[in-house]
PDB file of C-alpha atoms in Angstrom:
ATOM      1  CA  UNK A 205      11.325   3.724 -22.396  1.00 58.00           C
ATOM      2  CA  UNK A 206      11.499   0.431 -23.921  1.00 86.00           C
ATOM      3  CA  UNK A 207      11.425  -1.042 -20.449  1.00 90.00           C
ATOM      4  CA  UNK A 208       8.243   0.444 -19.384  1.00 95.00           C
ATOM      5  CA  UNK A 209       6.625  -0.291 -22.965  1.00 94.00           C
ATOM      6  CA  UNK A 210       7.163  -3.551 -22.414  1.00 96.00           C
ATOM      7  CA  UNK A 211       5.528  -3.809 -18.595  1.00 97.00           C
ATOM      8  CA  UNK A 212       2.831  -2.519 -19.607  1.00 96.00           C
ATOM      9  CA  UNK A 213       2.190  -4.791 -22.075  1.00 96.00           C
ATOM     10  CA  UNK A 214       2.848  -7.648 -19.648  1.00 96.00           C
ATOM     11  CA  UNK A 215       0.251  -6.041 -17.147  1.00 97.00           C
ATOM     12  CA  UNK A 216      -2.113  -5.516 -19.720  1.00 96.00           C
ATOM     13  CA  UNK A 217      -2.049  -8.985 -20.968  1.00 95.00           C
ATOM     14  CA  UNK A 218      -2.743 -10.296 -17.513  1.00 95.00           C
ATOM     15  CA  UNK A 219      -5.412  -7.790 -16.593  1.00 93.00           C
ATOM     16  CA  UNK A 220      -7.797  -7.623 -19.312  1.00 91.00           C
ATOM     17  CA  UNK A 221     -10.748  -5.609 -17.877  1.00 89.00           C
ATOM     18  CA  UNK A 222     -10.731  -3.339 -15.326  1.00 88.00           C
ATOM     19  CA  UNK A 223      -9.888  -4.482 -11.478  1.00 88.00           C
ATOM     20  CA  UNK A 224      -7.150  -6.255  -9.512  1.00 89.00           C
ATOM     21  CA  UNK A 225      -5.145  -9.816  -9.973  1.00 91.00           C
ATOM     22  CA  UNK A 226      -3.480 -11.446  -7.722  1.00 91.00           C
ATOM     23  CA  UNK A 227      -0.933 -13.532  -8.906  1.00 95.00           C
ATOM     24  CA  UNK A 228       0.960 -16.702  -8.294  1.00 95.00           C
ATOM     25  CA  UNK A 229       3.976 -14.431  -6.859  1.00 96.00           C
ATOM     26  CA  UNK A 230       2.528 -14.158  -3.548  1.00 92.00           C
ATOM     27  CA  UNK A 231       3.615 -10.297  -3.494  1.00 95.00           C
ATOM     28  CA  UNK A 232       2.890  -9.071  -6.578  1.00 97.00           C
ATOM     29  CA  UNK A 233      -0.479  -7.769  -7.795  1.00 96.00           C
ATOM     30  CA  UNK A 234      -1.568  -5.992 -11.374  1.00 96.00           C
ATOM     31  CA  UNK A 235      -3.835  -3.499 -11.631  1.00 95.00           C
ATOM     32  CA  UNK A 236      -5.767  -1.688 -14.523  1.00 96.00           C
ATOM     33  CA  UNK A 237      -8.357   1.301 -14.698  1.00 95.00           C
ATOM     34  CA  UNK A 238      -9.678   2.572 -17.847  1.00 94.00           C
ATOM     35  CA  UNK A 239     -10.844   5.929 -16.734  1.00 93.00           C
ATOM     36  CA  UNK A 240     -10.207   8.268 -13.682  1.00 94.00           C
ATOM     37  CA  UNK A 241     -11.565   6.745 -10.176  1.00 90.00           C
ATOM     38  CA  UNK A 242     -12.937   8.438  -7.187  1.00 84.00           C
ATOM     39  CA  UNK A 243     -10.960   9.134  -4.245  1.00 85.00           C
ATOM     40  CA  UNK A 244     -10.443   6.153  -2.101  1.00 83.00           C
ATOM     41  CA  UNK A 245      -8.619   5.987   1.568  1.00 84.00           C
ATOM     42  CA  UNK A 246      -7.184   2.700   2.529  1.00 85.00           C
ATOM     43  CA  UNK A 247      -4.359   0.988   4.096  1.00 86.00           C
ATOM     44  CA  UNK A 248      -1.235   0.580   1.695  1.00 90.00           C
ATOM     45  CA  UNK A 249       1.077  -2.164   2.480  1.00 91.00           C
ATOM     46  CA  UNK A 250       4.858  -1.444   2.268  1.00 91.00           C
ATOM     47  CA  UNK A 251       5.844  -2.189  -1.170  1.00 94.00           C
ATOM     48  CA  UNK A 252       6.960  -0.600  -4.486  1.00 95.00           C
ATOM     49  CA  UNK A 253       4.224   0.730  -6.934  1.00 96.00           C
ATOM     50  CA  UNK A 254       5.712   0.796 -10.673  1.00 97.00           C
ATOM     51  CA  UNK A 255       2.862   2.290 -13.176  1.00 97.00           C
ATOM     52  CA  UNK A 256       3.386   1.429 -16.857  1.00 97.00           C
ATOM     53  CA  UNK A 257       1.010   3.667 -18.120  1.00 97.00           C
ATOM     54  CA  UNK A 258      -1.800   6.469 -16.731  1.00 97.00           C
ATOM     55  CA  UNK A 259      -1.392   8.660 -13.681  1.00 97.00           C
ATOM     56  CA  UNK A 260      -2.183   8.247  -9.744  1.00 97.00           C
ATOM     57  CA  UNK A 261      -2.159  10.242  -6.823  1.00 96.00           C
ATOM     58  CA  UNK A 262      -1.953   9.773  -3.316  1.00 95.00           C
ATOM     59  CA  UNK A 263      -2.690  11.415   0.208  1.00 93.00           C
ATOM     60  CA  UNK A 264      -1.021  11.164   3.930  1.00 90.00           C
ATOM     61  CA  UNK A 265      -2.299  13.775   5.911  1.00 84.00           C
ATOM     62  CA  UNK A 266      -1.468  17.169   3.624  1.00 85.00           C
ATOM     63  CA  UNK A 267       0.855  15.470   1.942  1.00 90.00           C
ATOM     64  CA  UNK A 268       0.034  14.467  -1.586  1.00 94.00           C
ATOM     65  CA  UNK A 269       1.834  12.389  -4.362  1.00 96.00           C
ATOM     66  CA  UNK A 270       1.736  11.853  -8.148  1.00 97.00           C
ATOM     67  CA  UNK A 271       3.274   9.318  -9.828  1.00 97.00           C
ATOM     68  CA  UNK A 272       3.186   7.938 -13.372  1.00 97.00           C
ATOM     69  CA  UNK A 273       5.077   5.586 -15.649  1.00 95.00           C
ATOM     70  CA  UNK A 274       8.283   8.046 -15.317  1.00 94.00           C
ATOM     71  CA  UNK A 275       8.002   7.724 -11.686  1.00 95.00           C
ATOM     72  CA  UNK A 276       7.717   4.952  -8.397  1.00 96.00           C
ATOM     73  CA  UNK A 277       6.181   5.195  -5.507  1.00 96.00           C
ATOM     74  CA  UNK A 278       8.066   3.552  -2.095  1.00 93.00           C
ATOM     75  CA  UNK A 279       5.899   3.066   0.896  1.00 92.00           C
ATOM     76  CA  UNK A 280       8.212   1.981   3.657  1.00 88.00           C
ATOM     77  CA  UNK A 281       5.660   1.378   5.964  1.00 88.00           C
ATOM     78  CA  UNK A 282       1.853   0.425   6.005  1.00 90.00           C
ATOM     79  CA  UNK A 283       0.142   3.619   5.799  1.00 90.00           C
ATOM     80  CA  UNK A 284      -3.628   5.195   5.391  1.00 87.00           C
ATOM     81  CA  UNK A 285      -3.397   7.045   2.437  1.00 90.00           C
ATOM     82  CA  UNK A 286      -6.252   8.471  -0.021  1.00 89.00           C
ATOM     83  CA  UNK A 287      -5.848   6.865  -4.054  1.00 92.00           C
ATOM     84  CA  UNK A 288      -7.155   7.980  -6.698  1.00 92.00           C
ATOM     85  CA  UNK A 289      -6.117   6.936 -10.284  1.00 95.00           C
ATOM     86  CA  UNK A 290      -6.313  11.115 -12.508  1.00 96.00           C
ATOM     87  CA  UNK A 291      -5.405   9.884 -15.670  1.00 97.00           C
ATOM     88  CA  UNK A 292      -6.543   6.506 -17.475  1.00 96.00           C
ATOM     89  CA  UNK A 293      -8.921   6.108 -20.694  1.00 95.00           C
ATOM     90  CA  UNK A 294     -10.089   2.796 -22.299  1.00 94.00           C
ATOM     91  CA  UNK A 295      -7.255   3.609 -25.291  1.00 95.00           C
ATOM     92  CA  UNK A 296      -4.839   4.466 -22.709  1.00 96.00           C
ATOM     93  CA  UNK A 297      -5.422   2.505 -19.261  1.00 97.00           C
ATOM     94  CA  UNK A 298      -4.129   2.929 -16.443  1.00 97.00           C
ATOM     95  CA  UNK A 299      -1.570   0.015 -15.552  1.00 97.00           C
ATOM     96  CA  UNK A 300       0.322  -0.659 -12.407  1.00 97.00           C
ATOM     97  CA  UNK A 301       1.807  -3.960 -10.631  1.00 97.00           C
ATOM     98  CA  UNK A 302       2.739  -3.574  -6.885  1.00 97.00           C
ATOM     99  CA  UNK A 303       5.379  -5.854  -5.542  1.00 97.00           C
ATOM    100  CA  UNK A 304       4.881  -5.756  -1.291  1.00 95.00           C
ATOM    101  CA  UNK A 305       8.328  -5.722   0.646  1.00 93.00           C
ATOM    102  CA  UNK A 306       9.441  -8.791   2.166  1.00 91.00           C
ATOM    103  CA  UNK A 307      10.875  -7.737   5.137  1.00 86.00           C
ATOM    104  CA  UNK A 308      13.219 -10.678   6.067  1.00 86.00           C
ATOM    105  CA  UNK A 309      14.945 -10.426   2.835  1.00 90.00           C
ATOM    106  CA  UNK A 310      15.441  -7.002   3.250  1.00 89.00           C
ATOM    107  CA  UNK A 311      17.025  -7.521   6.358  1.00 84.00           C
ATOM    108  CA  UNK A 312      19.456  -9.813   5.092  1.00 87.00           C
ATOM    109  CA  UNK A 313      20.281  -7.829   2.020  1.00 87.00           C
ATOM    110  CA  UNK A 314      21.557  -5.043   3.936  1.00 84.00           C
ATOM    111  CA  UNK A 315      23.142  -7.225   6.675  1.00 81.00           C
ATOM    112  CA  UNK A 316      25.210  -8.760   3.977  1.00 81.00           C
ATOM    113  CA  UNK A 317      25.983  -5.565   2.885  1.00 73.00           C
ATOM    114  CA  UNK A 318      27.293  -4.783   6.412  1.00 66.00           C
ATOM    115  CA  UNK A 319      26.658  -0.912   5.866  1.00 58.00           C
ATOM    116  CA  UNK A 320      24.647   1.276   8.623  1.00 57.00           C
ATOM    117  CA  UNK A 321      21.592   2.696   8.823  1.00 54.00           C
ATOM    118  CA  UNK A 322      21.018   6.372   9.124  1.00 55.00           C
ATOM    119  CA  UNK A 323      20.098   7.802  12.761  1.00 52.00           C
ATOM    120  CA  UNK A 324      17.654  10.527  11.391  1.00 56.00           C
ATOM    121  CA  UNK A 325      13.727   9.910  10.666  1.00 59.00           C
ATOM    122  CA  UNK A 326      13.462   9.371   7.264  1.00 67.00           C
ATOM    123  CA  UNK A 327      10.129   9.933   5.124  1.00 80.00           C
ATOM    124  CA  UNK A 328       7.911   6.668   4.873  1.00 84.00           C
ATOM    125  CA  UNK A 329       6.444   7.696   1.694  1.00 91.00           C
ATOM    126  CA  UNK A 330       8.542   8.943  -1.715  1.00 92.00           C
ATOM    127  CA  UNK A 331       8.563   8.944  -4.748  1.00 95.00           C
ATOM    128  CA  UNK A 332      11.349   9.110  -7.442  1.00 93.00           C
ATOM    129  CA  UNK A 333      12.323   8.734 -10.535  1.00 94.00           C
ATOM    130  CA  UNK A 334      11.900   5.182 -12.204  1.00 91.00           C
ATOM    131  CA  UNK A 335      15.526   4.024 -13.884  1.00 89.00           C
ATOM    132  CA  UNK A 336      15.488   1.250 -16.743  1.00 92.00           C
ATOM    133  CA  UNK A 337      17.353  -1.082 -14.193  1.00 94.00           C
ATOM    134  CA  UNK A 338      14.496  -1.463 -11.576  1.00 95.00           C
ATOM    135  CA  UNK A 339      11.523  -1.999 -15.071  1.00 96.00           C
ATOM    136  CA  UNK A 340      13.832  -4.352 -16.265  1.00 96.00           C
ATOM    137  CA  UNK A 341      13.892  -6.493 -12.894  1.00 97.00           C
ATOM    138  CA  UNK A 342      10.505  -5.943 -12.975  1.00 97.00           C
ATOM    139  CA  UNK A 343       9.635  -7.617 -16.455  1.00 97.00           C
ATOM    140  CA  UNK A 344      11.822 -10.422 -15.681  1.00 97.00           C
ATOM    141  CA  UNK A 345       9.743 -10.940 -12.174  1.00 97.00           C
ATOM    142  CA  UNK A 346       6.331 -10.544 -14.447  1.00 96.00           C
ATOM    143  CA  UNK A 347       7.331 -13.000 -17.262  1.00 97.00           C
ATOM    144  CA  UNK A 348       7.426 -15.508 -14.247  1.00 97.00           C
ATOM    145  CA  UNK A 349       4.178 -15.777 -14.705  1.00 96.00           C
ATOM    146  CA  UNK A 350       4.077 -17.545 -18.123  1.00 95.00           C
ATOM    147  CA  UNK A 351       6.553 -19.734 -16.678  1.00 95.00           C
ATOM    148  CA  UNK A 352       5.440 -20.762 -13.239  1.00 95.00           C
ATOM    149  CA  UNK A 353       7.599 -23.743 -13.082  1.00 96.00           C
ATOM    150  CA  UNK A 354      10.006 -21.454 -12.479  1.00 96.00           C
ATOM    151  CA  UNK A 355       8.654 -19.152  -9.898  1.00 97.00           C
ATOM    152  CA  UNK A 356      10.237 -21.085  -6.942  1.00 95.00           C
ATOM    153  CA  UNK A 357      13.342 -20.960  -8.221  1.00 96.00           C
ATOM    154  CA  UNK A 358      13.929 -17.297  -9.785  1.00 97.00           C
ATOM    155  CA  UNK A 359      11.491 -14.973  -8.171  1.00 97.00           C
ATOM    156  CA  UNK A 360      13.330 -14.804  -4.850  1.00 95.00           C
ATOM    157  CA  UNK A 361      16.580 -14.037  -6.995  1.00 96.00           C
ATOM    158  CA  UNK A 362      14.579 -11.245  -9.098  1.00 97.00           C
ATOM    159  CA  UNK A 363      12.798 -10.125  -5.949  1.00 97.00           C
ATOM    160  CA  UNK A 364      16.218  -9.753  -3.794  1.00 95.00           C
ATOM    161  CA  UNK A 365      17.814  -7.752  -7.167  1.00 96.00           C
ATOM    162  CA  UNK A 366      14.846  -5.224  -6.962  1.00 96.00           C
ATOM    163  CA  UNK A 367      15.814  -4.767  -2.938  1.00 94.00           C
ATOM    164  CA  UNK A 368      19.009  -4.149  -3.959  1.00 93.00           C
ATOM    165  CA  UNK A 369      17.861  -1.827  -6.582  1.00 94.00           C
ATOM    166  CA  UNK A 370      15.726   0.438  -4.175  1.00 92.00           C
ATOM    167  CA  UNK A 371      18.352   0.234  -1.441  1.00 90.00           C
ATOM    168  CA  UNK A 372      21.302   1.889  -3.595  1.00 89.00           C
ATOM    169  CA  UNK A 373      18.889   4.320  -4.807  1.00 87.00           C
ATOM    170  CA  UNK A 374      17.832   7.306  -3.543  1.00 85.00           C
ATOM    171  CA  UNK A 375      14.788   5.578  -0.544  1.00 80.00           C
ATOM    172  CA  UNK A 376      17.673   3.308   0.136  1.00 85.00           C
ATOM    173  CA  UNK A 377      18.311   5.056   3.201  1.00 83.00           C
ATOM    174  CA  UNK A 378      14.696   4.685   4.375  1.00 78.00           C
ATOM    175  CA  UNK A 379      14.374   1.232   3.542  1.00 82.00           C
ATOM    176  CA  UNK A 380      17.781   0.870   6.038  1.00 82.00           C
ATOM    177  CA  UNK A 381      15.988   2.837   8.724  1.00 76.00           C
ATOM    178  CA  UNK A 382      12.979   0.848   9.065  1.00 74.00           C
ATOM    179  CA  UNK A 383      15.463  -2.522   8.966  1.00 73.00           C
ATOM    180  CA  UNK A 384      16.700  -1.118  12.338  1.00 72.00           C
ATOM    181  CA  UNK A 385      15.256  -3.055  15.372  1.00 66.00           C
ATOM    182  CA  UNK A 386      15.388   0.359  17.167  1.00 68.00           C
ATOM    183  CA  UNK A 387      14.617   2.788  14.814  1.00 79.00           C
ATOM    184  CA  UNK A 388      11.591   4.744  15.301  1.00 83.00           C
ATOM    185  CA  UNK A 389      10.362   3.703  11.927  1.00 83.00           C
ATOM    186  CA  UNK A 390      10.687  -0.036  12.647  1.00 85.00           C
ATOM    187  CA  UNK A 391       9.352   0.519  15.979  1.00 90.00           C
ATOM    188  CA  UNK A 392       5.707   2.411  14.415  1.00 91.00           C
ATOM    189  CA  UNK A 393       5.928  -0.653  11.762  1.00 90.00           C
ATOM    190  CA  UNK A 394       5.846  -3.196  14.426  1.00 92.00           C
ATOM    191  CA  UNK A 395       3.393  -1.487  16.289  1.00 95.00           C
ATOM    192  CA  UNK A 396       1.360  -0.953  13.209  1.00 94.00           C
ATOM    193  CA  UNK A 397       1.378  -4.562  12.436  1.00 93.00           C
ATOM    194  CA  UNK A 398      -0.043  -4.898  15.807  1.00 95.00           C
ATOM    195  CA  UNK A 399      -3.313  -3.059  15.224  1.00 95.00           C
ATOM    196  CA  UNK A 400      -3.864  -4.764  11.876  1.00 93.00           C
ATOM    197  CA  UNK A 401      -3.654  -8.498  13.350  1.00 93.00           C
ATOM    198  CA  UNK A 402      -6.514  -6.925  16.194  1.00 94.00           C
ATOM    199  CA  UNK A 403      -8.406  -4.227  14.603  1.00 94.00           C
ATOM    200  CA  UNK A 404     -11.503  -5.578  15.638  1.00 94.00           C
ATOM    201  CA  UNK A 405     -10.789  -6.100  18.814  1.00 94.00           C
ATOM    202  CA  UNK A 406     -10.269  -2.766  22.262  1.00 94.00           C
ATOM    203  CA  UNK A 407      -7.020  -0.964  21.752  1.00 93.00           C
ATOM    204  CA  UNK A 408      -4.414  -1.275  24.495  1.00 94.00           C
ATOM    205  CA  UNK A 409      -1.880   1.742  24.187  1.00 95.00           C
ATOM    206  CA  UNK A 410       0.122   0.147  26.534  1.00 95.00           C
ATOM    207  CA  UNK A 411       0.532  -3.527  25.362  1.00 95.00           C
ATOM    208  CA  UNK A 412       1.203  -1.549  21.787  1.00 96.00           C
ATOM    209  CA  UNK A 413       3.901   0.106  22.977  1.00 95.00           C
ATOM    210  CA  UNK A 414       5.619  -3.075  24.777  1.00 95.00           C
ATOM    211  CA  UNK A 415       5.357  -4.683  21.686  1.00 93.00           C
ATOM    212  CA  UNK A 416       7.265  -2.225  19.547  1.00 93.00           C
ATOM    213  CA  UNK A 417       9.789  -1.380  22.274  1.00 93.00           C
ATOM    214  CA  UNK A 418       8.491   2.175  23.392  1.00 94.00           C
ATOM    215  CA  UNK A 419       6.596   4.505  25.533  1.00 95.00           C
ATOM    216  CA  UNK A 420       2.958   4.944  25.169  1.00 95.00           C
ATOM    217  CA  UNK A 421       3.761   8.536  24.788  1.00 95.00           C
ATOM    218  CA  UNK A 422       7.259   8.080  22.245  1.00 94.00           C
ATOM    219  CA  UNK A 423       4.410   5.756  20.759  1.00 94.00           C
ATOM    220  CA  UNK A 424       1.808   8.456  19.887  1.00 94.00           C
ATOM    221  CA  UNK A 425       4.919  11.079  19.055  1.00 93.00           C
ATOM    222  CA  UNK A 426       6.384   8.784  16.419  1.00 91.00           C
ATOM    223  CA  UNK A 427       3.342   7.232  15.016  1.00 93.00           C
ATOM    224  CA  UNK A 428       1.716  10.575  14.085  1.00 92.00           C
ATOM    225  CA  UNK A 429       4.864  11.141  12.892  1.00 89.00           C
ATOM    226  CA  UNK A 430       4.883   9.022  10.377  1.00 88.00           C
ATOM    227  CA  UNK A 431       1.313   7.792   9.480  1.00 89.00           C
ATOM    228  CA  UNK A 432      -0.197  11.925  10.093  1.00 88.00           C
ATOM    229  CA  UNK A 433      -2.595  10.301  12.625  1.00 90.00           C
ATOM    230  CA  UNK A 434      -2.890   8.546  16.261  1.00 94.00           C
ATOM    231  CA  UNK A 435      -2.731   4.695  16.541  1.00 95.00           C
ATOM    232  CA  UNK A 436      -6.847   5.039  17.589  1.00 95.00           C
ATOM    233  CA  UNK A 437      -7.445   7.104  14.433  1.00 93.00           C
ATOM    234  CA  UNK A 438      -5.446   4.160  12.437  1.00 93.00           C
ATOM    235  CA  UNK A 439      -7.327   1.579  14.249  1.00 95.00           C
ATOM    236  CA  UNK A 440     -10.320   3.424  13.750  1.00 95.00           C
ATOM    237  CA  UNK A 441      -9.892   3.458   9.574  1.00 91.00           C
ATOM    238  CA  UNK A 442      -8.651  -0.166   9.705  1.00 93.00           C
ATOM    239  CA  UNK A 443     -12.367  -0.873  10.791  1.00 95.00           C
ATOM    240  CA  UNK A 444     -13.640   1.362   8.439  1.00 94.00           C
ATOM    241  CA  UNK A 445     -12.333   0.195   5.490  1.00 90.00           C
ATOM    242  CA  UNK A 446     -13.248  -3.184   6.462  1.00 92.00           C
ATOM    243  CA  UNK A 447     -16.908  -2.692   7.025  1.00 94.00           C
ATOM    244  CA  UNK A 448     -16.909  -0.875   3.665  1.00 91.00           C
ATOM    245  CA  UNK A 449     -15.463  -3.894   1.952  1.00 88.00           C
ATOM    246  CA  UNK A 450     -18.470  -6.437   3.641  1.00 92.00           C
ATOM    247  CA  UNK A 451     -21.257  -4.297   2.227  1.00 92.00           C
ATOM    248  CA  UNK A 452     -19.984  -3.947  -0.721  1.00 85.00           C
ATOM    249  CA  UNK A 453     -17.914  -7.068  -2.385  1.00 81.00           C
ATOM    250  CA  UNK A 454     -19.967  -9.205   1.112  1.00 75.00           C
ATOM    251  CA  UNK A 455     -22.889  -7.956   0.985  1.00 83.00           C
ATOM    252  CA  UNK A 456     -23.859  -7.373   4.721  1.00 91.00           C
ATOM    253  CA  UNK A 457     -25.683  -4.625   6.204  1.00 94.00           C
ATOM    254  CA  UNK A 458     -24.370  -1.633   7.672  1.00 94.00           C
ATOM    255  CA  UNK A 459     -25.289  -3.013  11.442  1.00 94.00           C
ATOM    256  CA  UNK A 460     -23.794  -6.140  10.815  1.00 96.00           C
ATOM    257  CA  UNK A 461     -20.323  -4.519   8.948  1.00 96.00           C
ATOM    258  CA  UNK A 462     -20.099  -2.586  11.817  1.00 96.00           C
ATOM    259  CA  UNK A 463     -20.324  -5.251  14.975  1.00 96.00           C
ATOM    260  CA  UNK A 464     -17.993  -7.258  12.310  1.00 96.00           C
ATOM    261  CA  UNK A 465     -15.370  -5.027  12.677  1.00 96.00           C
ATOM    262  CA  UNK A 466     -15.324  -4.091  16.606  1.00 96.00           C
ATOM    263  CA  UNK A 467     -18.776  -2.104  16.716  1.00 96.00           C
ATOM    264  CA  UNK A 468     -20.675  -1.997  19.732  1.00 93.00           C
ATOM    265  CA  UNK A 469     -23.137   1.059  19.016  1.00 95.00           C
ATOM    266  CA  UNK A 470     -24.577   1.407  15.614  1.00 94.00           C
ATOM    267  CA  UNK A 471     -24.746   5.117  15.660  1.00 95.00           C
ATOM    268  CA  UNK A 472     -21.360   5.787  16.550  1.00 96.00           C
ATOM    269  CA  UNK A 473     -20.510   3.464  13.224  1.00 96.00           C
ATOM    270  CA  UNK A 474     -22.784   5.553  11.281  1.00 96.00           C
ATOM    271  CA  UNK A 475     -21.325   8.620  12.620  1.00 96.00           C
ATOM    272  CA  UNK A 476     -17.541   7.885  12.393  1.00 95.00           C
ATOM    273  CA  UNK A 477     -18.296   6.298   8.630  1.00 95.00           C
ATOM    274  CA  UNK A 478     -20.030   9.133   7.161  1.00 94.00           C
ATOM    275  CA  UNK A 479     -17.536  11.516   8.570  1.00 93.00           C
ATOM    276  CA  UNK A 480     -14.407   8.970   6.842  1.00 90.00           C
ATOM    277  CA  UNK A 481     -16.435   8.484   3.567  1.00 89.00           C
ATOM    278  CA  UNK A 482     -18.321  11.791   3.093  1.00 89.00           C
ATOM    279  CA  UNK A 483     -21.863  10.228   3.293  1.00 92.00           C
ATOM    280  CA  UNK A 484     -24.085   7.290   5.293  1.00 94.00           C
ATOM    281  CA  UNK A 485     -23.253   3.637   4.919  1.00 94.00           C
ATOM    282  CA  UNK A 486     -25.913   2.847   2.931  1.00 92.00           C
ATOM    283  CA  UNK A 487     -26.039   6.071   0.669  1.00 92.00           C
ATOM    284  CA  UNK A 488     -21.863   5.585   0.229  1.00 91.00           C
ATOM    285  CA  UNK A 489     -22.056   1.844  -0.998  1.00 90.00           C
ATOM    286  CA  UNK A 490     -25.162   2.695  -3.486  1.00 88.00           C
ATOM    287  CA  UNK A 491     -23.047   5.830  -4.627  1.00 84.00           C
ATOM    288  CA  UNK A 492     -19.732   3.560  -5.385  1.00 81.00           C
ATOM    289  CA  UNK A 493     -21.891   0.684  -6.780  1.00 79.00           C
ATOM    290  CA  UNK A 494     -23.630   3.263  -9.089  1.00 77.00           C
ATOM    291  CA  UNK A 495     -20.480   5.003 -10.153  1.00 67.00           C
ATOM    292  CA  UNK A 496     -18.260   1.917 -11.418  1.00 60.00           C
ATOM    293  CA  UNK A 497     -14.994   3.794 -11.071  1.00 56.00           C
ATOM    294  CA  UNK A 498     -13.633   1.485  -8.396  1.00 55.00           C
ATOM    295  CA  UNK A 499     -10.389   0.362  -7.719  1.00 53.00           C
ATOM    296  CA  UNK A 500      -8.452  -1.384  -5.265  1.00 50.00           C
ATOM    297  CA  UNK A 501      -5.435   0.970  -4.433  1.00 49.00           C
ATOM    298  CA  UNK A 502      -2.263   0.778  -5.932  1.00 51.00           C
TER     299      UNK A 502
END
């Protein structure tokens, strides 16, 4: 309890107000709510979300989540889920800091470790019980921060101890799974990656597949699998969420968001966004703008 007493007092410190920092640790970000937000789908990268205080839940298909300060959430993979911070008050905020997955280094760790990854699909998305260990790694990787000198030097160290941390816990055998060049979980995360680098550009099935090392239809299987829909329907979100982003933090019009993002027929945008965000382009961004309970997930 100490542990997590004292995270989110370093979270606070560094997020005053409402909103999301990036910091000088290229993957880790702080976030703070002080009240309930609405119901947001996005993208969330694979990484480890530790809250410090409040209450958040998340969505994948029918699947849904809580997680608080007694509690972390693992995504293993990126994946379109539905975030909504349930319990945060100006007294009380909600704090969280999100520390992505670096991939390479998680390789390594378990190569050094020379111990094999499981053959069975594993879920992409958990969560489990926090243990003073993993807090305290993370306190050590957030006072960094006051000490950026440092950051070159330690936060790879701190960073490779909180791998280690997740992998002999209880997602460790996940996190093995998608290290596997051909595992079906590596495989959807390589072709996810895929879609995000061209999500504005015509989906090719088949060049996706060659890239992660499968059949168009072991593609579709697995990938519904594990992100609960089809690598069109991702795509299709990716967009989405984008064009929501340009109209509201950019500014642009709904016709221009729209040909932004891949686009070619304004009514099929208006149609496929109001059916994703429960309302019209412009009525959605006036209704979020007018609310104020925003927040970038996490």
């Amino acid at each position: 309890m100490d542990q997590i007493r004292q995270l989110a007092t370093l979270i606070a410190r560094h997020v005053p107000r409402t909103g999301m920092v990036s910091t000088p640790l290229p993957r880790l970000s702080l976030f703070r709510a002080d009240r309930p937000t609405v119901p947001l789908p996005a993208v969330y990268d694979a990484s480890l979300c530790l809250i410090a205080q409040g209450t958040k839940q998340v969505t994948l298909g029918e699947q849904s989540l809580i997680y608080d300060a007694a509690h972390y959430l693992l995504v293993s993979v990126d994946l379109p889920l539905v975030g909504h911070v349930i319990q945060a008050d100006p007294n009380a905020p909600y704090l969280c800091c999100k520390i992505d997955i670096d991939q390479a280094a998680l390789a390594d760790l378990i190569m050094a470790e020379g111990s094999r990854a499981p053959k069975a699909n594993l879920p992409a998305l958990a969560v489990y019980r926090s243990d003073d260990d993993l807090i305290d790694a993370a306190c050590r990787l957030m006072r960094l921060l006051d000490r950026p000198d440092s950051i070159p030097a330690l936060a790879p160290l701190i960073e490779r101890e909180i791998l280690y941390r997740l992998l002999t816990g209880p997602h460790g055998p996940a996190l093995r799974h998608m290290a596997v060049a051909d595992s079906h979980l590596n495989q959807v995360s390589r072709a996810i990656a895929t879609i995000r680098a061209g999500f504005d550009q015509p989906l090719r099935i088949g060049d996706i597949a060659a890239t992660a090392g499968m059949s168009p239809s072991s593609l579709h299987e697995h990938f519904k699998a594990v992100t609960k829909m089809t690598p069109l329907e991702y795509q299709k979100q990716l967009r989405l969420q984008e064009a929501r982003r340009l109209m509201l933090a950019g500014g642009k019009t709904a016709g221009s968001a729209g040909f932004a993002v891949g686009y070619e027929s304004p009514s099929q945008f208006n149609r496929e966004y109001a059916r994703l965000f429960g309302a019209p382009p412009r009525r959605d961004i006036e209704r979020l703008q007018l609310s104020g309970n925003l927040l970038t997930p996490v």
